[in-house]
């Protein structure tokens, strides 16, 4: 099918993709595809050695565990588990040196290239507009010409090739497109400094930022505590400090619920300071 | 060091129907020989991934003891111990105590950019991204040049970072948990303890007082 979609369509598609399914589900679907549809898993299940079969079983077990953790809200651990499962799957297809190994690698590469091209095309478009808006465009910084129509055409061509099963040719084509985009971006951005200012639209946004810090720091600390070798006294002290920070956190939540965000921010900042100090105690190298 | 990282996002963009699915996968082209951490040990990963934050006396152990290489592997014992290998390199105060940026600059090391092609040269990009930080902590400067000397764009984009300034949320907790910058820093690059290497842009004192 010939697709009459302009670069902006491709870019919109790329943009939409970032907001698309959570990473866990994305990984899960790739893994499921391997487990349910790949020649490797079929072949191993049918005639694989004992070790290979055990490896396949382990992949399935890791997947199940990942799903359970994810459903229980343990997202970070679920992500770790699914990564382990995917690594196990990749190793399996490596050790099963059949044609499937090649296609698995090519397929992963194809998908990676598609994502890369979409992301860089987006950055390219954005920077082109920014450059056009600059009052005195630097003479030396004219980007090498690369036509958006050509990007779209070549991406379509690569997809057609992939559709016919010629992933290798598709990947060669996409690598070339990606290289062109990267060199265009280098031409536009080299020797620049871009500043991302930390600005909060409303006090509530700032409060959310501190809240995220709080829960992040608490998670890290709990992980560190469950494992670090800290003596009884140290442990008690750390727990006291964490207790204080939790009290402050609750106080902040009350202020925020009453709409007093400025007050809530101040309280939460104090809580975060406690936690940062405790990080040091737990040997996390925070000054 | 090209494609150092196994994580590859996959975008299946069916332009015809415009239905989009993104699949993110970790599928190493060359899976490491090492056995992965047992799931049971995972409740407390912080110090595991921040392996460079182990006590000084325990760092840079010989390969059979480093917890990275397979102690049973036939090749492990033939590898040069890092303490010998690193002795001639410029020093740093953390991690594995080598200033790798300096080592590369001084040509004390000459890493191959591509594992298979000795002639391949890196495509270096000199773009700094400054990320402002609240309060007194100096702002973070992310330097593309010192990364692209070793790494391919695809090691980070778009899987770890969307290539758009400020589009990614990054926090110290995430970094400590091995995400974002922490995918590498604390594992294969200098660890979180070296605050000033990342937080390198001092704030304008006059502005701070306001």
Tab-separated table of C-alpha atoms in Angstrom:
chain	number	residue	atom	x	y	z
A	1	UNK	CA	0.000	0.000	0.000
A	2	UNK	CA	1.355	3.381	-0.946
A	3	UNK	CA	1.061	5.714	1.938
A	4	UNK	CA	0.644	9.414	1.375
A	5	UNK	CA	1.851	10.567	4.712
A	6	UNK	CA	4.105	13.595	5.061
A	7	UNK	CA	7.003	13.986	7.448
A	8	UNK	CA	4.739	15.637	9.961
A	9	UNK	CA	2.599	12.522	9.924
A	10	UNK	CA	5.633	10.415	10.646
A	11	UNK	CA	6.620	12.828	13.358
A	12	UNK	CA	3.167	12.872	14.849
A	13	UNK	CA	3.251	9.137	14.818
A	14	UNK	CA	6.568	9.239	16.637
A	15	UNK	CA	5.202	11.746	19.109
A	16	UNK	CA	2.159	9.629	19.771
A	17	UNK	CA	4.396	6.683	20.323
A	18	UNK	CA	6.102	8.271	23.314
A	19	UNK	CA	2.833	8.593	25.074
A	20	UNK	CA	1.842	5.072	24.081
A	21	UNK	CA	1.719	1.940	26.284
A	22	UNK	CA	3.825	1.865	29.431
A	23	UNK	CA	7.319	0.401	28.934
A	24	UNK	CA	6.463	-2.668	30.931
A	25	UNK	CA	3.671	-3.666	28.574
A	26	UNK	CA	5.866	-2.906	25.577
A	27	UNK	CA	8.546	-5.227	26.852
A	28	UNK	CA	5.999	-7.848	27.788
A	29	UNK	CA	4.559	-7.869	24.305
A	30	UNK	CA	7.966	-8.369	22.724
A	31	UNK	CA	8.680	-11.188	25.124
A	32	UNK	CA	5.331	-12.820	24.485
A	33	UNK	CA	6.000	-12.645	20.793
A	34	UNK	CA	9.255	-14.494	21.355
A	35	UNK	CA	7.683	-17.108	23.594
A	36	UNK	CA	4.625	-17.714	21.484
A	37	UNK	CA	5.681	-17.115	17.908
A	38	UNK	CA	9.395	-17.537	17.465
A	39	UNK	CA	10.975	-20.524	15.788
A	40	UNK	CA	13.474	-20.694	18.644
A	41	UNK	CA	10.968	-21.253	21.385
A	42	UNK	CA	9.079	-23.730	19.270
A	43	UNK	CA	12.199	-25.651	18.328
A	44	UNK	CA	13.604	-25.650	21.843
A	45	UNK	CA	10.282	-26.817	23.226
A	46	UNK	CA	10.151	-29.609	20.648
A	47	UNK	CA	13.690	-30.886	20.399
A	48	UNK	CA	15.955	-28.725	22.555
A	49	UNK	CA	18.542	-30.094	24.948
A	50	UNK	CA	17.698	-30.292	28.618
A	51	UNK	CA	19.691	-27.146	29.322
A	52	UNK	CA	17.911	-25.194	26.608
A	53	UNK	CA	14.540	-26.346	27.825
A	54	UNK	CA	15.400	-25.348	31.372
A	55	UNK	CA	16.404	-21.967	30.017
A	56	UNK	CA	13.074	-21.593	28.232
A	57	UNK	CA	11.269	-22.562	31.429
A	58	UNK	CA	13.262	-19.961	33.321
A	59	UNK	CA	12.269	-17.322	30.792
A	60	UNK	CA	8.626	-18.194	31.341
A	61	UNK	CA	9.026	-18.178	35.116
A	62	UNK	CA	10.679	-14.741	35.015
A	63	UNK	CA	7.865	-13.479	32.833
A	64	UNK	CA	5.234	-14.734	35.273
A	65	UNK	CA	7.080	-13.215	38.173
A	66	UNK	CA	7.376	-9.904	36.334
A	67	UNK	CA	3.637	-9.876	35.661
A	68	UNK	CA	2.843	-10.577	39.315
A	69	UNK	CA	5.149	-7.837	40.529
A	70	UNK	CA	3.727	-5.396	38.014
A	71	UNK	CA	0.161	-6.168	39.017
A	72	UNK	CA	1.133	-5.691	42.656
A	73	UNK	CA	2.399	-2.201	41.818
A	74	UNK	CA	6.090	-3.096	42.233
A	75	UNK	CA	6.965	-1.432	38.948
A	76	UNK	CA	10.717	-1.052	39.433
A	77	UNK	CA	11.167	-4.681	40.383
A	78	UNK	CA	8.821	-5.826	37.631
A	79	UNK	CA	10.960	-3.942	35.114
A	80	UNK	CA	14.074	-5.639	36.386
A	81	UNK	CA	12.452	-9.011	36.124
A	82	UNK	CA	11.155	-8.460	32.605
A	83	UNK	CA	14.608	-7.281	31.531
A	84	UNK	CA	16.073	-10.475	32.933
A	85	UNK	CA	13.466	-12.491	31.075
A	86	UNK	CA	14.258	-10.740	27.813
A	87	UNK	CA	17.970	-11.244	28.306
A	88	UNK	CA	17.321	-14.885	28.961
A	89	UNK	CA	15.272	-15.054	25.766
A	90	UNK	CA	18.002	-13.351	23.778
A	91	UNK	CA	20.606	-15.713	25.142
A	92	UNK	CA	18.407	-18.611	24.236
A	93	UNK	CA	18.066	-17.536	20.655
A	94	UNK	CA	21.832	-16.995	20.543
A	95	UNK	CA	22.619	-20.471	21.774
A	96	UNK	CA	20.090	-21.912	19.402
A	97	UNK	CA	22.190	-20.958	16.417
A	98	UNK	CA	19.530	-21.474	13.804
A	99	UNK	CA	18.152	-19.019	11.273
A	100	UNK	CA	15.904	-17.710	14.020
A	101	UNK	CA	18.809	-16.118	15.846
A	102	UNK	CA	19.483	-13.965	12.871
A	103	UNK	CA	15.927	-12.892	12.414
A	104	UNK	CA	15.484	-12.113	16.101
A	105	UNK	CA	18.524	-9.843	16.022
A	106	UNK	CA	17.451	-8.258	12.763
A	107	UNK	CA	13.935	-7.732	14.040
A	108	UNK	CA	15.171	-6.059	17.214
A	109	UNK	CA	17.521	-3.923	15.173
A	110	UNK	CA	14.755	-2.941	12.766
A	111	UNK	CA	12.514	-1.866	15.583
A	112	UNK	CA	15.339	0.041	17.251
A	113	UNK	CA	16.158	1.848	14.027
A	114	UNK	CA	12.531	2.786	13.436
A	115	UNK	CA	12.354	4.299	16.909
A	116	UNK	CA	15.684	6.069	16.418
A	117	UNK	CA	14.705	7.527	13.067
A	118	UNK	CA	11.362	8.717	14.421
A	119	UNK	CA	12.976	10.367	17.455
A	120	UNK	CA	15.751	12.040	15.487
A	121	UNK	CA	13.363	13.165	12.754
A	122	UNK	CA	11.319	14.810	15.473
A	123	UNK	CA	14.407	16.527	16.954
A	124	UNK	CA	15.464	17.574	13.461
A	125	UNK	CA	12.110	19.144	12.701
A	126	UNK	CA	12.021	20.937	16.047
A	127	UNK	CA	15.523	22.328	15.665
A	128	UNK	CA	14.887	23.388	12.081
A	129	UNK	CA	11.972	25.513	13.264
A	130	UNK	CA	13.995	26.897	16.183
A	131	UNK	CA	16.850	27.783	13.855
A	132	UNK	CA	14.508	29.489	11.420
A	133	UNK	CA	13.163	31.608	14.287
A	134	UNK	CA	16.631	32.755	15.386
A	135	UNK	CA	17.166	36.421	14.506
A	136	UNK	CA	20.740	36.184	13.235
A	137	UNK	CA	21.200	32.687	11.974
A	138	UNK	CA	24.878	31.770	12.096
A	139	UNK	CA	26.359	31.609	8.615
A	140	UNK	CA	28.492	28.597	9.452
A	141	UNK	CA	25.647	26.594	10.873
A	142	UNK	CA	23.524	25.925	7.834
A	143	UNK	CA	22.318	22.360	8.198
A	144	UNK	CA	23.164	19.952	5.421
A	145	UNK	CA	20.166	19.613	3.162
A	146	UNK	CA	18.049	16.612	3.882
A	147	UNK	CA	14.613	16.509	2.469
A	148	UNK	CA	11.752	15.483	4.720
A	149	UNK	CA	10.040	13.880	1.766
A	150	UNK	CA	13.061	11.695	1.263
A	151	UNK	CA	13.030	10.544	4.874
A	152	UNK	CA	9.417	9.511	4.613
A	153	UNK	CA	9.949	7.815	1.286
A	154	UNK	CA	12.895	5.806	2.563
A	155	UNK	CA	11.161	4.824	5.762
A	156	UNK	CA	8.244	3.548	3.697
A	157	UNK	CA	10.631	1.681	1.476
A	158	UNK	CA	12.257	0.082	4.516
A	159	UNK	CA	8.886	-0.931	5.861
A	160	UNK	CA	7.948	-2.498	2.558
A	161	UNK	CA	11.193	-4.474	2.611
A	162	UNK	CA	10.562	-5.557	6.182
A	163	UNK	CA	7.053	-6.569	5.233
A	164	UNK	CA	8.526	-8.864	2.590
A	165	UNK	CA	10.841	-10.352	5.193
A	166	UNK	CA	14.015	-8.685	3.954
A	167	UNK	CA	14.952	-7.160	7.283
A	168	UNK	CA	18.591	-6.911	6.373
A	169	UNK	CA	17.965	-4.592	3.436
A	170	UNK	CA	15.433	-2.634	5.482
A	171	UNK	CA	18.005	-2.138	8.221
A	172	UNK	CA	20.696	-0.988	5.810
A	173	UNK	CA	18.314	1.614	4.468
A	174	UNK	CA	17.246	2.796	7.905
A	175	UNK	CA	20.831	3.000	9.151
A	176	UNK	CA	21.566	5.306	6.271
A	177	UNK	CA	18.565	7.528	7.041
A	178	UNK	CA	19.546	7.653	10.691
A	179	UNK	CA	23.123	8.617	9.865
A	180	UNK	CA	21.890	11.452	7.699
A	181	UNK	CA	19.633	12.722	10.427
A	182	UNK	CA	22.422	12.532	12.987
A	183	UNK	CA	24.844	14.453	10.831
A	184	UNK	CA	22.179	17.070	10.138
A	185	UNK	CA	21.597	17.411	13.876
A	186	UNK	CA	25.298	17.718	14.536
A	187	UNK	CA	25.489	20.454	11.943
A	188	UNK	CA	22.739	22.359	13.689
A	189	UNK	CA	23.700	21.819	17.306
A	190	UNK	CA	27.476	21.533	17.475
A	191	UNK	CA	29.129	23.929	19.956
A	192	UNK	CA	25.807	24.915	21.450
A	193	UNK	CA	24.584	24.886	25.012
A	194	UNK	CA	20.885	24.319	25.592
A	195	UNK	CA	19.524	25.233	28.985
A	196	UNK	CA	16.539	23.512	30.473
A	197	UNK	CA	15.216	25.936	33.057
A	198	UNK	CA	13.551	24.554	36.096
A	199	UNK	CA	10.324	26.495	36.141
A	200	UNK	CA	7.132	25.455	37.790
A	201	UNK	CA	3.888	26.557	36.231
A	202	UNK	CA	2.115	26.668	39.591
A	203	UNK	CA	3.020	26.032	43.253
A	204	UNK	CA	1.160	22.763	42.879
A	205	UNK	CA	3.653	21.680	40.199
A	206	UNK	CA	6.517	22.510	42.501
A	207	UNK	CA	4.829	20.557	45.268
A	208	UNK	CA	4.516	17.525	42.981
A	209	UNK	CA	8.217	17.825	42.156
A	210	UNK	CA	9.160	17.733	45.847
A	211	UNK	CA	6.737	14.889	46.418
A	212	UNK	CA	8.402	12.852	43.705
A	213	UNK	CA	11.794	13.544	45.254
A	214	UNK	CA	10.469	12.443	48.622
A	215	UNK	CA	9.159	9.124	47.436
A	216	UNK	CA	12.231	8.515	45.307
A	217	UNK	CA	14.604	9.159	48.174
A	218	UNK	CA	12.529	7.024	50.504
A	219	UNK	CA	12.548	4.118	48.067
A	220	UNK	CA	16.305	4.284	47.630
A	221	UNK	CA	16.841	4.497	51.366
A	222	UNK	CA	14.645	1.536	52.131
A	223	UNK	CA	16.519	-0.484	49.549
A	224	UNK	CA	19.866	0.564	50.957
A	225	UNK	CA	18.806	-0.136	54.532
A	226	UNK	CA	17.594	-3.612	53.742
A	227	UNK	CA	21.055	-4.541	52.698
A	228	UNK	CA	23.722	-2.200	54.000
A	229	UNK	CA	25.720	-3.324	56.990
A	230	UNK	CA	24.873	-0.663	59.501
A	231	UNK	CA	25.178	-1.281	63.236
A	232	UNK	CA	22.242	-1.137	65.633
A	233	UNK	CA	22.899	2.466	66.676
A	234	UNK	CA	23.273	3.691	63.127
A	235	UNK	CA	20.134	1.889	62.116
A	236	UNK	CA	18.142	3.371	64.983
A	237	UNK	CA	19.350	6.850	64.163
A	238	UNK	CA	18.459	6.472	60.497
A	239	UNK	CA	15.031	5.167	61.365
A	240	UNK	CA	14.424	8.107	63.675
A	241	UNK	CA	15.343	10.522	60.927
A	242	UNK	CA	13.125	8.742	58.451
A	243	UNK	CA	10.285	8.855	60.967
A	244	UNK	CA	10.740	12.619	61.241
A	245	UNK	CA	10.685	12.995	57.494
A	246	UNK	CA	7.488	10.948	57.291
A	247	UNK	CA	5.827	13.189	59.864
A	248	UNK	CA	6.822	16.216	57.824
A	249	UNK	CA	5.521	14.524	54.694
A	250	UNK	CA	2.121	13.976	56.319
A	251	UNK	CA	2.071	17.569	57.471
A	252	UNK	CA	2.830	18.675	53.917
A	253	UNK	CA	0.055	16.493	52.536
A	254	UNK	CA	-2.402	18.163	54.918
A	255	UNK	CA	-1.300	21.635	53.847
A	256	UNK	CA	-1.564	20.666	50.193
A	257	UNK	CA	-5.017	19.199	50.699
A	258	UNK	CA	-6.024	22.582	52.094
A	259	UNK	CA	-4.596	24.286	49.039
A	260	UNK	CA	-1.669	25.796	50.966
A	261	UNK	CA	0.986	24.715	48.501
A	262	UNK	CA	3.695	27.206	49.466
A	263	UNK	CA	3.585	25.932	53.017
A	264	UNK	CA	3.517	22.327	51.814
A	265	UNK	CA	6.563	22.895	49.612
A	266	UNK	CA	8.570	24.305	52.516
A	267	UNK	CA	7.668	21.382	54.761
A	268	UNK	CA	8.480	18.805	52.115
A	269	UNK	CA	11.797	20.487	51.359
A	270	UNK	CA	12.690	19.957	55.004
A	271	UNK	CA	11.647	16.316	54.802
A	272	UNK	CA	13.815	15.852	51.739
A	273	UNK	CA	16.743	17.444	53.488
A	274	UNK	CA	16.407	14.883	56.281
A	275	UNK	CA	16.354	12.089	53.761
A	276	UNK	CA	19.384	13.409	51.901
A	277	UNK	CA	21.273	13.499	55.179
A	278	UNK	CA	20.255	9.948	55.926
A	279	UNK	CA	21.500	8.894	52.490
A	280	UNK	CA	24.937	9.808	53.696
A	281	UNK	CA	24.511	7.693	56.816
A	282	UNK	CA	23.479	4.754	54.693
A	283	UNK	CA	26.686	5.094	52.729
A	284	UNK	CA	25.096	6.448	49.580
A	285	UNK	CA	27.688	9.167	49.263
A	286	UNK	CA	25.390	12.128	49.632
A	287	UNK	CA	27.277	15.024	51.197
B	1	UNK	CA	31.724	0.626	22.456
B	2	UNK	CA	29.073	0.895	19.842
B	3	UNK	CA	25.788	-0.645	20.902
B	4	UNK	CA	27.086	-1.212	24.374
B	5	UNK	CA	23.579	-1.469	25.666
B	6	UNK	CA	21.217	-4.199	24.912
B	7	UNK	CA	18.103	-2.150	25.374
B	8	UNK	CA	16.521	-1.448	22.055
B	9	UNK	CA	13.179	0.193	21.633
B	10	UNK	CA	11.112	-0.955	18.802
B	11	UNK	CA	8.659	1.099	16.932
B	12	UNK	CA	6.281	-0.615	14.625
B	13	UNK	CA	4.762	2.200	12.727
B	14	UNK	CA	2.299	0.986	10.212
B	15	UNK	CA	2.108	4.112	8.183
B	16	UNK	CA	-0.778	2.914	6.062
B	17	UNK	CA	-3.291	2.534	8.849
B	18	UNK	CA	-1.342	4.781	11.170
B	19	UNK	CA	-1.596	2.324	13.975
B	20	UNK	CA	1.352	2.605	16.241
B	21	UNK	CA	2.873	0.230	18.682
B	22	UNK	CA	6.050	0.780	20.549
B	23	UNK	CA	7.950	-2.138	21.873
B	24	UNK	CA	10.901	-1.642	24.100
B	25	UNK	CA	13.106	-4.616	24.483
B	26	UNK	CA	16.361	-5.637	26.008
B	27	UNK	CA	17.811	-8.047	23.553
B	28	UNK	CA	21.567	-8.109	23.607
B	29	UNK	CA	23.268	-8.855	20.321
B	30	UNK	CA	26.039	-10.346	22.412
B	31	UNK	CA	24.678	-11.488	25.723
B	32	UNK	CA	27.212	-11.199	28.515
B	33	UNK	CA	28.685	-14.476	29.622
B	34	UNK	CA	28.017	-13.588	33.222
B	35	UNK	CA	25.120	-15.102	35.067
B	36	UNK	CA	22.594	-12.517	36.154
B	37	UNK	CA	21.844	-11.664	39.753
B	38	UNK	CA	19.557	-14.171	41.359
B	39	UNK	CA	16.025	-12.763	41.548
B	40	UNK	CA	15.967	-13.414	45.288
B	41	UNK	CA	18.724	-10.851	45.851
B	42	UNK	CA	16.847	-8.114	44.105
B	43	UNK	CA	15.072	-6.432	46.980
B	44	UNK	CA	18.104	-4.253	47.555
B	45	UNK	CA	19.710	-3.512	44.261
B	46	UNK	CA	21.072	-0.086	45.006
B	47	UNK	CA	24.518	-1.135	46.020
B	48	UNK	CA	24.527	-3.948	43.534
B	49	UNK	CA	24.171	-1.716	40.574
B	50	UNK	CA	26.322	0.907	42.128
B	51	UNK	CA	29.077	-1.579	42.263
B	52	UNK	CA	31.674	1.130	42.050
B	53	UNK	CA	30.458	2.443	45.374
B	54	UNK	CA	31.808	-0.545	47.272
B	55	UNK	CA	34.421	0.205	49.955
B	56	UNK	CA	37.724	1.336	48.534
B	57	UNK	CA	39.528	-1.775	49.725
B	58	UNK	CA	37.122	-3.991	47.782
B	59	UNK	CA	37.327	-2.189	44.487
B	60	UNK	CA	39.094	-3.276	41.345
B	61	UNK	CA	39.334	-6.880	42.470
B	62	UNK	CA	41.009	-9.362	40.131
B	63	UNK	CA	38.540	-10.764	37.565
B	64	UNK	CA	37.741	-14.051	39.348
B	65	UNK	CA	36.702	-12.130	42.478
B	66	UNK	CA	35.053	-9.043	41.027
B	67	UNK	CA	31.525	-10.399	40.915
B	68	UNK	CA	31.309	-9.476	37.253
B	69	UNK	CA	33.223	-12.230	35.532
B	70	UNK	CA	32.387	-15.876	35.808
B	71	UNK	CA	34.955	-17.261	38.278
B	72	UNK	CA	34.608	-20.659	36.598
B	73	UNK	CA	35.176	-19.289	33.115
B	74	UNK	CA	38.369	-20.588	31.498
B	75	UNK	CA	39.369	-17.119	30.283
B	76	UNK	CA	38.744	-15.292	33.531
B	77	UNK	CA	42.096	-16.059	35.124
B	78	UNK	CA	44.017	-14.994	32.062
B	79	UNK	CA	42.597	-11.473	32.184
B	80	UNK	CA	44.908	-8.791	33.475
B	81	UNK	CA	43.957	-7.628	36.981
B	82	UNK	CA	42.606	-4.065	36.896
B	83	UNK	CA	44.976	-2.853	39.583
B	84	UNK	CA	47.934	-3.605	37.287
B	85	UNK	CA	46.178	-2.493	34.162
B	86	UNK	CA	45.107	0.808	35.691
B	87	UNK	CA	48.396	1.665	37.357
B	88	UNK	CA	49.662	3.727	34.428
B	89	UNK	CA	46.420	5.639	33.859
B	90	UNK	CA	45.461	9.088	35.172
B	91	UNK	CA	43.817	8.839	38.581
B	92	UNK	CA	40.444	9.989	39.846
B	93	UNK	CA	38.951	10.063	43.321
B	94	UNK	CA	36.065	7.654	42.863
B	95	UNK	CA	34.655	4.703	41.025
B	96	UNK	CA	37.504	2.579	39.814
B	97	UNK	CA	39.913	5.449	40.442
B	98	UNK	CA	40.727	6.057	36.800
B	99	UNK	CA	40.000	9.351	35.107
B	100	UNK	CA	38.806	7.823	31.874
B	101	UNK	CA	38.038	11.115	30.202
B	102	UNK	CA	41.631	12.217	30.778
B	103	UNK	CA	42.991	8.815	29.781
B	104	UNK	CA	41.264	9.085	26.429
B	105	UNK	CA	42.366	12.665	25.930
B	106	UNK	CA	46.005	11.802	26.753
B	107	UNK	CA	45.760	8.820	24.401
B	108	UNK	CA	46.767	6.570	27.282
B	109	UNK	CA	44.066	4.276	25.940
B	110	UNK	CA	42.901	3.785	22.403
B	111	UNK	CA	39.585	1.986	22.507
B	112	UNK	CA	38.079	0.609	19.355
B	113	UNK	CA	34.866	2.402	18.517
B	114	UNK	CA	33.428	-0.568	16.708
B	115	UNK	CA	34.103	-4.073	17.890
B	116	UNK	CA	34.360	-5.470	14.394
B	117	UNK	CA	35.683	-2.577	12.400
B	118	UNK	CA	39.013	-1.189	13.694
B	119	UNK	CA	38.826	1.771	11.327
B	120	UNK	CA	35.468	3.095	12.458
B	121	UNK	CA	35.677	6.532	14.074
B	122	UNK	CA	33.203	8.019	16.539
B	123	UNK	CA	30.834	10.757	15.420
B	124	UNK	CA	31.464	13.290	18.155
B	125	UNK	CA	28.805	15.842	18.939
B	126	UNK	CA	29.638	18.914	20.989
B	127	UNK	CA	26.351	19.860	22.543
B	128	UNK	CA	25.940	20.662	26.234
B	129	UNK	CA	22.593	20.353	27.918
B	130	UNK	CA	22.256	22.266	31.168
B	131	UNK	CA	19.566	21.110	33.564
B	132	UNK	CA	18.800	23.548	36.316
B	133	UNK	CA	18.543	22.191	39.827
B	134	UNK	CA	16.531	23.679	42.659
B	135	UNK	CA	18.308	25.328	45.566
B	136	UNK	CA	22.020	25.599	46.146
B	137	UNK	CA	23.146	22.489	44.312
B	138	UNK	CA	25.014	23.539	41.159
B	139	UNK	CA	23.177	22.873	37.898
B	140	UNK	CA	23.865	19.716	35.922
B	141	UNK	CA	25.788	19.957	32.677
B	142	UNK	CA	25.359	16.982	30.418
B	143	UNK	CA	28.218	17.017	27.856
B	144	UNK	CA	27.561	15.195	24.582
B	145	UNK	CA	31.197	15.341	23.535
B	146	UNK	CA	32.573	13.299	26.412
B	147	UNK	CA	29.930	10.663	25.772
B	148	UNK	CA	29.994	10.421	22.004
B	149	UNK	CA	33.745	9.800	22.119
B	150	UNK	CA	32.824	6.338	23.332
B	151	UNK	CA	29.163	5.842	22.722
B	152	UNK	CA	26.794	5.715	19.797
B	153	UNK	CA	23.747	7.981	19.788
B	154	UNK	CA	21.599	4.878	19.943
B	155	UNK	CA	23.079	3.869	23.277
B	156	UNK	CA	20.957	6.635	24.774
B	157	UNK	CA	18.427	7.772	22.172
B	158	UNK	CA	15.551	7.242	22.246
B	159	UNK	CA	15.560	4.461	24.773
B	160	UNK	CA	17.067	6.104	27.843
B	161	UNK	CA	16.459	9.710	26.810
B	162	UNK	CA	14.079	11.272	24.320
B	163	UNK	CA	16.361	13.623	22.335
B	164	UNK	CA	14.715	16.813	23.470
B	165	UNK	CA	16.030	19.107	26.128
B	166	UNK	CA	13.966	18.846	29.297
B	167	UNK	CA	11.666	16.163	27.909
B	168	UNK	CA	12.985	13.600	30.344
B	169	UNK	CA	12.375	13.652	34.060
B	170	UNK	CA	15.562	12.811	35.888
B	171	UNK	CA	16.052	12.603	39.635
B	172	UNK	CA	18.853	11.485	41.897
B	173	UNK	CA	16.698	8.651	43.215
B	174	UNK	CA	16.262	7.326	39.680
B	175	UNK	CA	19.995	7.603	39.041
B	176	UNK	CA	20.763	5.718	42.245
B	177	UNK	CA	18.317	3.030	41.236
B	178	UNK	CA	20.155	2.492	37.987
B	179	UNK	CA	17.860	4.454	35.692
B	180	UNK	CA	18.549	7.439	33.396
B	181	UNK	CA	22.184	8.566	33.923
B	182	UNK	CA	22.420	5.658	36.385
B	183	UNK	CA	22.128	3.141	33.569
B	184	UNK	CA	25.870	3.805	33.243
B	185	UNK	CA	27.000	5.993	36.121
B	186	UNK	CA	27.740	3.706	39.023
B	187	UNK	CA	28.081	0.726	36.730
B	188	UNK	CA	30.447	1.440	33.859
B	189	UNK	CA	31.142	5.130	34.388
B	190	UNK	CA	32.021	7.214	37.439
B	191	UNK	CA	29.534	6.793	40.286
B	192	UNK	CA	27.054	9.108	41.935
B	193	UNK	CA	29.460	9.994	44.747
B	194	UNK	CA	31.284	12.347	42.353
B	195	UNK	CA	28.646	15.077	42.585
B	196	UNK	CA	30.762	17.844	41.096
B	197	UNK	CA	31.450	16.099	37.834
B	198	UNK	CA	27.761	16.335	36.928
B	199	UNK	CA	26.736	19.296	39.069
B	200	UNK	CA	29.373	21.480	37.509
B	201	UNK	CA	27.631	24.756	36.773
B	202	UNK	CA	27.713	27.083	39.761
B	203	UNK	CA	24.709	29.247	40.304
B	204	UNK	CA	24.801	32.964	40.040
B	205	UNK	CA	25.171	33.973	43.688
B	206	UNK	CA	23.282	37.208	43.158
B	207	UNK	CA	20.321	35.277	41.800
B	208	UNK	CA	20.368	32.860	44.702
B	209	UNK	CA	19.968	35.640	47.241
B	210	UNK	CA	16.802	36.891	45.618
